Amino acid sequence: MMEQVRIFDTTLRDGEQAPGFSMNEDAKLRVARALAALKVDVIEAGFAAASPGDARAIARIAEQVEGPVICSLARTTEADIRAAGAALANAPRKRIHVFLGTSPIHREAKLGLTPAEVLEKIRTSVALAREYADDVEFSAEDAIRTERDFLVEALSVAAASGAMTLNVPDTVGYTTPDEIYELFRHLVAHVDRPREAVFSAHCHDDLGMAVANSLAAVRGGARQVECAVNGIGERAGNCALEDVVMALKTRADVFGVSTGIDTTRLLAASRTLAQATNSPPPRNKSIVGANAFAHESGIHQHGILKNRETYEIMKPEDIGLATHGIVLGKHSGRHALVARAKALGFALEGEALDRAFAAFKEVADEVGIVDTARLMAILAGSGREGRQSFWSLKKIDIRSPASAKAWPVARVELEHGERGLVTDLASAPGALDAAFAAVSQIMGVPARVDKIELQYIAADAEEPASDGQGANVLIEITLEVEGELFSGRARARDILPCCLAAYIDAAANAEAVSRFRQTPSERAEAA
């Protein structure tokens, strides 16, 4: 049986304290529940002494979240340790995580302590923490830049005082895999500790090596990895939980260890965090990014359709992703189009395939990714000559109310290949909502906005535009129509028209799917 590596999750402490990732108490509780479902070994729920809100969040998690050990960070001060003990009082399983800088620069510039004073602080603080929790962890902050002999002595003192987890943080993300491997080998050989004491690695990503360094530490003898969902954390972030877990699972032949993580909950945990922080991971983020199991290249798609193992080393189902993995775009070939069409109930061959493929390529050049709804719109028209008519935005006018209590009015003008120009008015509490309502009235597609993502793409500073900005806006929108979700996207110079164009795109997809599902008589009646 393989040795198990503990997964210590610090999303709610190191991750949450990073700029842009702050969470309120309710959000922290939701994320903690997702982490418990993921079966992490330890949840570092916060830093109790940092603020009353942090202490309350830790206490709520301690009371309401079952399964993992619940942990609070504390400096080597009596006030911090007592605050951590109070916040964790109701946790069935609890840990106090005490830390102190040990490197020369921390001792001299930050703490103003001699090496002997540092060792005494470690001794007394760990002993005090043991009064509140049987499970105590000690971190030698900036361990990587600490003299090896002094680091060995500091960790030995912590172990003698009752710390059963000895954490070796690369606080500034400075180390390399070879270096940290050798360091852990040295510590395993020289630190005086009880047999059951566990060495832990906590790596930051300043040089982009947090996951590689954590894995090297495991090879060197670490049996706990401190990490965060989506890799969030101070500065460039922490070791990404999903990355290190799937690396240990996928390459168990190399590392020879396992974790207790339910990997099918990885995607759910990532999405819960993204919702709580309004910060989704980048599309190309490993494991949980939108492109992690997506294939657009025609050559890759052909291989995947034959055998997934040609281009996938993990199964998407292993992380909780139910997907076919084929993304249709301008690089896709006929094999992928035929396979997706078949899954949607269309048998493409001969001239119908030629027309559908030509129409597909034309749309893909315009919008990039051709989602299911957009593809169905193309396929629904593949049996006849000519391309299907679409709606497009011609003009939008917003009339601001004179009274603070009145609603703005939007006048929208759309053009359709068969119906020509159509104009309508709508009023709503917000200008954008009013414009959306007018579009829905014209198209006959009642919709609710589920999500809008906006990217402001600045122009090159060395090539100034005539208008002084020259930037573009990219909008991706998701609409809910009769219980189903439909996506749309658009790129434009101005935000408001771009939002409307994306809304029209998504509503047109919903309209196409609805028309496809109609019987021939219903279609004739609608026409």
Coordinates of C-alpha atoms in Angstrom, one line a residue:
M1 CA 0.0 0.0 0.0
M2 CA 1.3 3.4 -0.9
E3 CA 2.2 6.1 1.6
Q4 CA -0.3 8.9 1.8
V5 CA 0.5 12.6 1.4
R6 CA -1.7 14.9 3.4
I7 CA -3.3 17.8 1.5
F8 CA -3.3 20.9 3.6
D9 CA -5.6 23.5 1.9
T10 CA -4.8 27.1 2.6
T11 CA -7.3 28.7 0.1
L12 CA -9.2 30.4 2.9
R13 CA -6.0 31.8 4.6
D14 CA -3.1 32.4 2.3
G15 CA -5.3 32.4 -0.8
E16 CA -8.0 34.7 0.6
Q17 CA -5.6 37.2 1.9
A18 CA -4.2 37.9 -1.6
P19 CA -5.5 41.1 -3.3
G20 CA -8.7 40.4 -5.3
F21 CA -9.6 37.2 -3.5
S22 CA -11.2 38.4 -0.3
M23 CA -14.3 36.5 0.8
N24 CA -17.1 37.2 3.3
E25 CA -18.0 34.7 6.0
D26 CA -20.8 33.1 4.0
A27 CA -18.5 32.7 1.0
K28 CA -15.8 31.2 3.2
L29 CA -18.3 28.7 4.5
R30 CA -19.4 27.6 1.0
V31 CA -15.8 27.1 0.0
A32 CA -15.0 25.2 3.2
R33 CA -17.9 22.8 2.5
A34 CA -16.6 22.3 -1.1
L35 CA -13.2 21.5 0.4
A36 CA -14.7 19.0 2.8
A37 CA -16.5 17.3 -0.1
L38 CA -13.1 17.2 -1.8
K39 CA -11.8 15.4 1.3
V40 CA -8.8 17.5 2.0
D41 CA -7.0 16.5 5.2
V42 CA -6.7 20.0 6.7
I43 CA -8.6 23.3 6.0
E44 CA -6.6 26.3 7.1
A45 CA -9.7 28.4 7.7
G46 CA -8.0 31.7 8.4
F47 CA -5.9 33.8 10.7
A48 CA -8.1 34.3 13.8
A49 CA -6.1 37.3 15.2
A50 CA -6.2 39.1 11.8
S51 CA -9.7 40.5 12.3
P52 CA -13.0 39.8 14.1
G53 CA -14.5 38.7 10.8
D54 CA -11.7 36.1 10.2
A55 CA -12.2 34.8 13.8
R56 CA -16.0 34.5 13.2
A57 CA -15.5 32.7 9.9
I58 CA -13.1 30.2 11.5
A59 CA -15.6 29.6 14.3
R60 CA -18.4 29.0 11.9
I61 CA -16.4 26.6 9.8
A62 CA -15.2 24.8 13.0
E63 CA -18.8 24.3 14.1
Q64 CA -20.4 23.5 10.8
V65 CA -17.9 21.7 8.6
E66 CA -17.2 18.0 9.3
G67 CA -14.4 15.8 8.1
P68 CA -11.1 17.7 7.7
V69 CA -9.0 19.1 10.5
I70 CA -9.8 22.8 10.9
C71 CA -6.8 25.0 11.4
S72 CA -6.0 28.6 12.3
L73 CA -2.8 30.4 11.7
A74 CA -1.1 32.2 14.6
R75 CA 2.1 34.2 15.1
T76 CA 4.4 33.3 18.0
T77 CA 2.5 35.6 20.4
E78 CA 0.2 34.7 23.3
A79 CA -2.7 36.9 21.9
D80 CA -2.6 35.2 18.5
I81 CA -2.5 31.7 19.9
R82 CA -5.3 32.3 22.4
A83 CA -7.4 33.9 19.6
A84 CA -6.8 30.8 17.4
G85 CA -7.7 28.5 20.3
A86 CA -11.0 30.4 21.0
A87 CA -12.0 30.3 17.3
L88 CA -11.3 26.6 17.0
A89 CA -13.0 25.7 20.3
N90 CA -15.9 23.8 18.8
A91 CA -14.0 21.9 16.1
P92 CA -14.1 18.2 16.6
R93 CA -10.6 18.1 15.0
K94 CA -8.4 21.2 15.2
R95 CA -4.9 22.4 14.6
I96 CA -3.1 25.6 15.5
H97 CA -0.4 26.6 13.0
V98 CA 2.3 28.7 14.5
F99 CA 4.9 30.5 12.4
L100 CA 8.1 32.5 12.9
G101 CA 10.7 33.8 10.5
T102 CA 14.0 31.9 10.8
S103 CA 16.2 33.3 7.9
P104 CA 18.8 35.9 8.7
I105 CA 16.9 38.7 6.8
H106 CA 13.7 37.9 8.8
R107 CA 15.6 37.6 12.1
E108 CA 17.5 40.9 11.7
A109 CA 15.3 43.1 9.5
K110 CA 11.8 42.1 10.6
L111 CA 12.0 40.6 14.0
G112 CA 15.1 42.1 15.6
L113 CA 15.8 38.8 17.4
T114 CA 19.0 36.8 17.9
P115 CA 19.0 33.1 16.9
A116 CA 18.7 32.1 20.6
E117 CA 15.7 34.4 21.0
V118 CA 14.0 32.8 17.9
L119 CA 14.5 29.3 19.3
E120 CA 13.0 30.4 22.7
K121 CA 10.0 31.9 20.9
I122 CA 9.4 28.7 19.0
R123 CA 9.7 26.7 22.2
T124 CA 7.2 28.7 24.3
S125 CA 4.7 29.4 21.5
V126 CA 4.4 25.7 20.4
A127 CA 4.0 24.7 24.1
L128 CA 1.2 27.3 24.6
A129 CA -0.5 26.2 21.4
R130 CA -0.5 22.6 22.7
E131 CA -2.7 23.8 25.6
Y132 CA -5.5 24.6 23.1
A133 CA -4.9 21.8 20.5
D134 CA -3.2 18.4 20.5
D135 CA -2.4 19.0 16.8
V136 CA 0.2 21.8 16.4
E137 CA 2.1 22.7 13.3
F138 CA 5.2 24.9 13.2
S139 CA 6.3 26.8 10.1
A140 CA 9.9 28.2 9.8
E141 CA 9.0 31.2 7.6
D142 CA 11.4 31.8 4.8
A143 CA 13.0 28.4 5.5
I144 CA 14.6 28.2 2.1
R145 CA 16.9 31.2 2.9
T146 CA 17.6 30.0 6.4
E147 CA 21.0 28.5 7.2
R148 CA 20.6 24.7 7.1
D149 CA 22.1 24.1 10.6
F150 CA 19.9 26.7 12.2
L151 CA 16.8 25.4 10.3
V152 CA 17.5 21.9 11.6
E153 CA 17.8 23.3 15.1
A154 CA 14.6 25.3 14.9
L155 CA 12.6 22.4 13.6
S156 CA 14.0 20.1 16.3
V157 CA 13.0 22.6 19.0
A158 CA 9.5 22.8 17.5
A159 CA 9.2 19.0 17.5
A160 CA 10.5 18.7 21.1
S161 CA 7.9 21.3 22.2
G162 CA 5.0 19.3 20.7
A163 CA 4.7 20.3 17.0
M164 CA 3.9 17.1 15.0
T165 CA 3.9 18.9 11.6
L166 CA 7.1 20.7 10.6
N167 CA 6.5 23.0 7.7
V168 CA 9.3 24.2 5.4
P169 CA 7.9 27.1 3.4
D170 CA 9.4 28.6 0.3
T171 CA 7.9 31.9 1.4
V172 CA 9.2 34.0 -1.5
G173 CA 9.1 31.4 -4.2
Y174 CA 12.9 31.3 -4.6
T175 CA 13.9 27.7 -4.6
T176 CA 14.2 25.1 -7.4
P177 CA 13.1 21.5 -7.6
D178 CA 16.7 20.1 -7.2
E179 CA 17.4 22.4 -4.3
I180 CA 14.3 21.7 -2.3
Y181 CA 14.6 18.0 -2.9
E182 CA 18.1 18.1 -1.4
L183 CA 16.9 20.3 1.5
F184 CA 14.1 17.8 2.5
R185 CA 16.5 14.9 2.3
H186 CA 18.8 16.8 4.6
L187 CA 16.0 17.6 7.1
V188 CA 14.7 14.1 7.1
A189 CA 18.2 12.9 8.0
H190 CA 19.1 15.5 10.6
V191 CA 16.0 16.9 12.4
D192 CA 15.5 15.3 15.8
R193 CA 11.8 14.5 16.0
P194 CA 9.3 11.8 17.0
R195 CA 8.8 9.1 14.4
E196 CA 5.2 10.2 13.6
A197 CA 6.1 13.8 12.9
V198 CA 5.4 14.9 9.4
F199 CA 7.4 17.2 7.2
S200 CA 5.4 19.7 5.1
A201 CA 6.1 21.8 2.0
H202 CA 4.5 25.2 1.3
C203 CA 5.7 26.6 -2.0
H204 CA 4.9 29.9 -3.7
D205 CA 4.8 30.5 -7.4
D206 CA 6.9 33.6 -7.9
L207 CA 9.2 31.8 -10.4
G208 CA 6.4 29.5 -11.7
M209 CA 7.8 26.5 -9.9
A210 CA 5.4 26.0 -6.9
V211 CA 3.9 22.7 -8.1
A212 CA 7.3 21.4 -9.4
N213 CA 8.9 22.3 -6.1
S214 CA 6.1 20.7 -4.0
L215 CA 6.5 17.5 -6.0
A216 CA 10.2 17.6 -5.5
A217 CA 9.7 18.0 -1.8
V218 CA 7.5 15.0 -1.8
R219 CA 10.2 13.0 -3.4
G220 CA 12.6 14.3 -0.7
G221 CA 10.4 13.1 2.1
A222 CA 7.6 15.6 2.6
R223 CA 4.3 14.0 3.5
Q224 CA 2.1 17.1 3.6
V225 CA 1.7 19.6 0.8
E226 CA 0.2 23.0 1.5
C227 CA -1.7 24.3 -1.5
A228 CA -4.7 26.3 -2.6
V229 CA -7.5 25.7 -5.1
N230 CA -6.8 27.4 -8.5
G231 CA -3.4 28.2 -7.1
I232 CA -4.5 31.5 -5.5
G233 CA -2.3 33.1 -2.8
E234 CA 0.1 35.9 -2.0
R235 CA 1.8 37.5 -5.0
A236 CA 1.9 34.9 -7.8
G237 CA 0.0 32.4 -5.7
N238 CA 0.5 29.0 -4.1
C239 CA 1.0 25.5 -5.3
A240 CA -2.3 24.7 -7.0
L241 CA -4.1 21.9 -5.2
E242 CA -5.6 20.4 -8.4
D243 CA -2.2 20.3 -10.1
V244 CA -0.3 18.6 -7.3
V245 CA -3.1 16.1 -6.6
M246 CA -3.5 15.0 -10.2
A247 CA 0.3 14.9 -10.7
L248 CA 0.6 12.5 -7.8
K249 CA -2.3 10.4 -9.1
T250 CA -1.4 10.4 -12.8
R251 CA 2.3 9.8 -12.1
A252 CA 2.0 7.4 -9.1
D253 CA 4.6 5.3 -10.9
V254 CA 7.2 8.1 -10.3
F255 CA 6.2 9.4 -6.9
G256 CA 4.9 6.2 -5.2
V257 CA 2.5 8.0 -3.0
S258 CA -1.2 8.7 -2.9
T259 CA -3.7 11.3 -1.5
G260 CA -7.1 10.9 0.1
I261 CA -8.6 13.5 -2.3
D262 CA -11.9 12.7 -4.2
T263 CA -10.6 14.0 -7.5
T264 CA -14.1 13.9 -9.0
R265 CA -14.8 17.0 -6.8
L266 CA -11.9 19.1 -8.1
L267 CA -13.9 20.9 -10.7
A268 CA -16.7 21.6 -8.3
A269 CA -14.3 23.1 -5.8
S270 CA -12.7 25.2 -8.4
R271 CA -16.0 26.6 -9.6
T272 CA -17.2 27.2 -6.0
L273 CA -14.1 29.3 -5.4
A274 CA -14.5 31.1 -8.7
Q275 CA -18.0 32.1 -7.8
A276 CA -17.0 33.2 -4.3
T277 CA -14.2 35.4 -5.5
N278 CA -15.5 36.4 -8.9
S279 CA -12.2 35.2 -10.3
P280 CA -12.3 32.2 -12.6
P281 CA -9.1 30.5 -13.5
P282 CA -7.5 31.3 -16.9
R283 CA -8.8 29.2 -19.8
N284 CA -5.4 27.5 -20.1
K285 CA -5.1 26.7 -16.4
S286 CA -4.1 23.1 -16.0
I287 CA -6.7 20.6 -14.8
V288 CA -9.6 23.0 -14.2
G289 CA -9.2 25.6 -16.9
A290 CA -11.9 25.7 -19.7
N291 CA -9.3 24.4 -22.2
A292 CA -7.8 21.7 -20.0
F293 CA -9.7 18.9 -21.8
A294 CA -10.7 20.8 -24.9
H295 CA -9.4 20.0 -28.4
E296 CA -9.9 22.3 -31.4
S297 CA -7.0 21.1 -33.7
G298 CA -8.4 18.9 -36.4
I299 CA -5.5 16.5 -36.1
H300 CA -6.0 16.2 -32.3
Q301 CA -9.7 15.8 -32.7
H302 CA -9.3 13.0 -35.2
G303 CA -7.0 11.2 -32.7
I304 CA -9.4 11.8 -29.8
L305 CA -12.3 10.4 -31.7
K306 CA -10.3 7.2 -32.4
N307 CA -8.9 6.8 -28.9
R308 CA -8.8 9.5 -26.1
E309 CA -5.4 8.3 -24.9
T310 CA -3.8 9.7 -28.1
Y311 CA -3.9 13.2 -26.6
E312 CA -5.2 12.9 -23.1
I313 CA -3.2 11.6 -20.1
M314 CA -6.2 12.0 -17.7
K315 CA -9.9 11.4 -18.0
P316 CA -12.1 14.5 -17.7
E317 CA -14.4 12.3 -15.6
D318 CA -11.6 12.0 -13.0
I319 CA -11.9 15.6 -12.1
G320 CA -15.7 15.7 -12.3
L321 CA -16.0 17.0 -15.8
A322 CA -18.6 15.4 -18.0
T323 CA -17.6 16.5 -21.5
H324 CA -17.0 15.2 -25.0
G325 CA -13.8 17.4 -25.1
I326 CA -14.2 18.3 -28.7
V327 CA -14.3 22.1 -29.2
L328 CA -15.5 23.2 -32.6
G329 CA -13.6 26.1 -34.0
K330 CA -11.8 27.3 -37.2
H331 CA -9.1 24.6 -36.7
S332 CA -11.6 21.8 -36.6
G333 CA -11.9 19.3 -39.4
R334 CA -14.8 17.3 -40.9
H335 CA -14.3 14.3 -38.6
A336 CA -15.1 16.4 -35.6
L337 CA -18.1 18.1 -37.2
V338 CA -19.6 14.8 -38.3
A339 CA -19.1 13.3 -34.8
R340 CA -20.8 16.3 -33.1
A341 CA -23.6 16.4 -35.6
K342 CA -24.3 12.7 -35.1
A343 CA -24.4 13.3 -31.3
L344 CA -27.0 16.0 -31.9
G345 CA -29.1 13.8 -34.2
F346 CA -27.9 14.9 -37.6
A347 CA -26.4 12.5 -40.2
L348 CA -24.1 14.5 -42.4
E349 CA -22.8 13.2 -45.7
G350 CA -22.4 14.2 -49.3
E351 CA -23.6 17.6 -50.3
A352 CA -25.3 18.3 -46.9
L353 CA -21.9 17.7 -45.2
D354 CA -20.2 20.1 -47.7
R355 CA -22.8 22.8 -47.1
A356 CA -22.7 22.4 -43.3
F357 CA -18.9 22.4 -43.2
A358 CA -18.7 25.5 -45.4
A359 CA -21.2 27.3 -43.2
F360 CA -19.5 26.1 -40.1
K361 CA -16.1 27.4 -41.2
E362 CA -17.6 30.7 -42.1
V363 CA -19.2 31.1 -38.6
A364 CA -16.0 29.8 -36.9
D365 CA -13.9 32.5 -38.6
E366 CA -16.3 35.1 -37.2
V367 CA -16.8 33.9 -33.6
G368 CA -14.0 31.5 -32.9
I369 CA -15.7 28.8 -30.8
V370 CA -18.9 27.3 -32.3
D371 CA -20.9 26.1 -29.3
T372 CA -23.7 23.5 -29.4
A373 CA -26.5 25.9 -29.9
R374 CA -24.7 27.8 -32.6
L375 CA -23.9 24.5 -34.3
M376 CA -27.5 23.4 -34.2
A377 CA -28.4 26.6 -35.9
I378 CA -26.0 25.8 -38.7
L379 CA -27.1 22.2 -39.0
A380 CA -30.8 23.2 -39.1
G381 CA -30.0 25.1 -42.3
S382 CA -27.7 22.5 -43.8
G383 CA -30.4 20.8 -45.8
R384 CA -31.1 23.9 -47.9
E385 CA -29.2 26.3 -50.1
G386 CA -28.0 29.5 -48.7
R387 CA -27.0 30.6 -45.3
Q388 CA -29.6 31.2 -42.6
S389 CA -30.6 34.8 -41.9
F390 CA -29.4 36.3 -38.6
W391 CA -30.2 39.3 -36.5
S392 CA -27.7 42.1 -36.2
L393 CA -27.6 45.3 -34.2
K394 CA -28.0 48.5 -36.2
K395 CA -28.6 51.2 -33.6
I396 CA -29.2 51.7 -29.8
D397 CA -30.4 54.8 -28.1
I398 CA -30.6 55.3 -24.3
R399 CA -32.8 58.0 -22.9
S400 CA -31.9 58.9 -19.3
P401 CA -34.8 59.8 -17.0
A402 CA -35.1 63.3 -15.6
S403 CA -36.2 61.9 -12.3
A404 CA -34.0 59.8 -10.0
K405 CA -36.9 57.4 -9.5
A406 CA -37.7 56.9 -13.2
W407 CA -36.2 54.2 -15.3
P408 CA -34.1 54.7 -18.5
V409 CA -35.6 53.8 -21.8
A410 CA -33.8 51.9 -24.5
R411 CA -34.6 52.2 -28.2
V412 CA -33.1 49.3 -30.2
E413 CA -33.0 48.8 -33.9
L414 CA -32.1 45.3 -35.3
E415 CA -31.8 44.1 -38.8
H416 CA -32.8 40.7 -40.1
G417 CA -32.1 39.1 -43.5
E418 CA -35.8 38.4 -44.1
R419 CA -37.7 40.8 -41.8
G420 CA -35.6 43.9 -42.5
L421 CA -35.3 46.6 -39.9
V422 CA -37.2 46.2 -36.7
T423 CA -37.3 48.7 -33.8
D424 CA -38.7 48.5 -30.3
L425 CA -38.6 50.3 -26.9
A426 CA -38.2 49.0 -23.4
S427 CA -37.7 50.4 -19.9
A428 CA -35.9 48.8 -16.9
P429 CA -34.1 49.9 -13.8
G430 CA -30.8 49.8 -15.7
A431 CA -29.9 51.0 -19.2
L432 CA -28.4 47.7 -20.1
D433 CA -31.4 45.7 -18.8
A434 CA -33.7 48.0 -20.8
A435 CA -31.7 47.3 -24.0
F436 CA -31.7 43.6 -23.4
A437 CA -35.5 43.7 -22.9
A438 CA -36.0 45.5 -26.2
V439 CA -33.9 42.9 -28.0
S440 CA -35.9 40.1 -26.4
Q441 CA -39.2 41.8 -27.5
I442 CA -38.0 42.1 -31.1
M443 CA -36.6 38.5 -31.4
G444 CA -39.4 36.9 -29.3
V445 CA -36.9 35.2 -27.0
P446 CA -37.6 36.0 -23.4
A447 CA -34.3 35.5 -21.6
R448 CA -32.6 36.1 -18.2
V449 CA -28.9 37.0 -18.1
D450 CA -27.1 34.3 -16.2
K451 CA -23.5 35.6 -16.6
I452 CA -21.5 38.3 -18.3
E453 CA -17.8 38.3 -18.7
L454 CA -16.0 41.4 -20.0
Q455 CA -12.4 41.7 -21.1
Y456 CA -11.1 45.1 -21.9
I457 CA -8.2 44.5 -24.4
A458 CA -6.0 47.6 -24.4
A459 CA -4.2 48.7 -27.6
D460 CA -0.4 48.6 -27.9
A461 CA 1.0 51.6 -26.1
E462 CA 3.6 52.1 -28.8
E463 CA 1.0 52.4 -31.5
P464 CA -1.4 55.1 -30.2
A465 CA -4.9 55.1 -31.9
S466 CA -6.5 58.1 -33.3
D467 CA -9.1 58.2 -30.5
G468 CA -6.4 57.9 -27.8
Q469 CA -7.5 54.5 -26.7
G470 CA -7.9 52.1 -29.6
A471 CA -9.0 49.3 -27.2
N472 CA -11.5 46.5 -27.8
V473 CA -14.1 44.9 -25.6
L474 CA -14.7 41.2 -25.6
I475 CA -18.0 40.1 -24.1
E476 CA -19.1 36.5 -23.3
I477 CA -22.6 36.2 -22.1
T478 CA -24.8 33.3 -20.9
L479 CA -28.6 33.5 -21.1
E480 CA -31.2 31.3 -19.5
V481 CA -34.1 30.6 -21.8
E482 CA -36.8 28.3 -20.6
G483 CA -34.5 26.6 -18.2
E484 CA -31.6 26.1 -20.6
L485 CA -28.3 28.0 -20.9
F486 CA -27.2 29.5 -24.2
S487 CA -23.9 31.4 -24.8
G488 CA -23.0 34.3 -27.0
R489 CA -19.9 36.4 -27.6
A490 CA -19.0 39.6 -29.4
R491 CA -16.0 42.0 -29.8
A492 CA -16.5 45.7 -30.4
R493 CA -15.0 49.1 -29.6
D494 CA -17.8 50.2 -27.2
I495 CA -19.1 48.3 -24.2
L496 CA -22.9 48.8 -24.6
P497 CA -23.2 47.8 -28.3
C498 CA -20.8 44.9 -27.6
C499 CA -23.0 43.6 -24.8
L500 CA -26.1 43.8 -27.0
A501 CA -24.3 42.0 -29.9
A502 CA -23.4 39.2 -27.5
Y503 CA -26.9 39.1 -26.2
I504 CA -28.3 38.9 -29.7
D505 CA -25.8 36.1 -30.5
A506 CA -26.9 34.0 -27.5
A507 CA -30.6 34.7 -28.1
A508 CA -30.2 33.7 -31.8
N509 CA -28.7 30.3 -30.6
A510 CA -31.7 29.8 -28.3
E511 CA -34.1 30.7 -31.2
A512 CA -32.3 28.2 -33.5
V513 CA -32.5 25.3 -31.1
S514 CA -36.2 26.1 -30.4
R515 CA -36.9 26.1 -34.2
F516 CA -35.0 22.8 -34.6
R517 CA -37.2 21.1 -32.0
Q518 CA -40.4 22.2 -33.7
T519 CA -42.4 19.9 -36.0
P520 CA -42.6 20.8 -39.7
S521 CA -46.2 22.1 -39.1
E522 CA -45.1 24.2 -36.2
R523 CA -42.3 25.7 -38.2
A524 CA -44.7 26.6 -41.1
E525 CA -47.1 28.2 -38.6
A526 CA -44.3 30.2 -37.0
A527 CA -43.2 31.4 -40.4

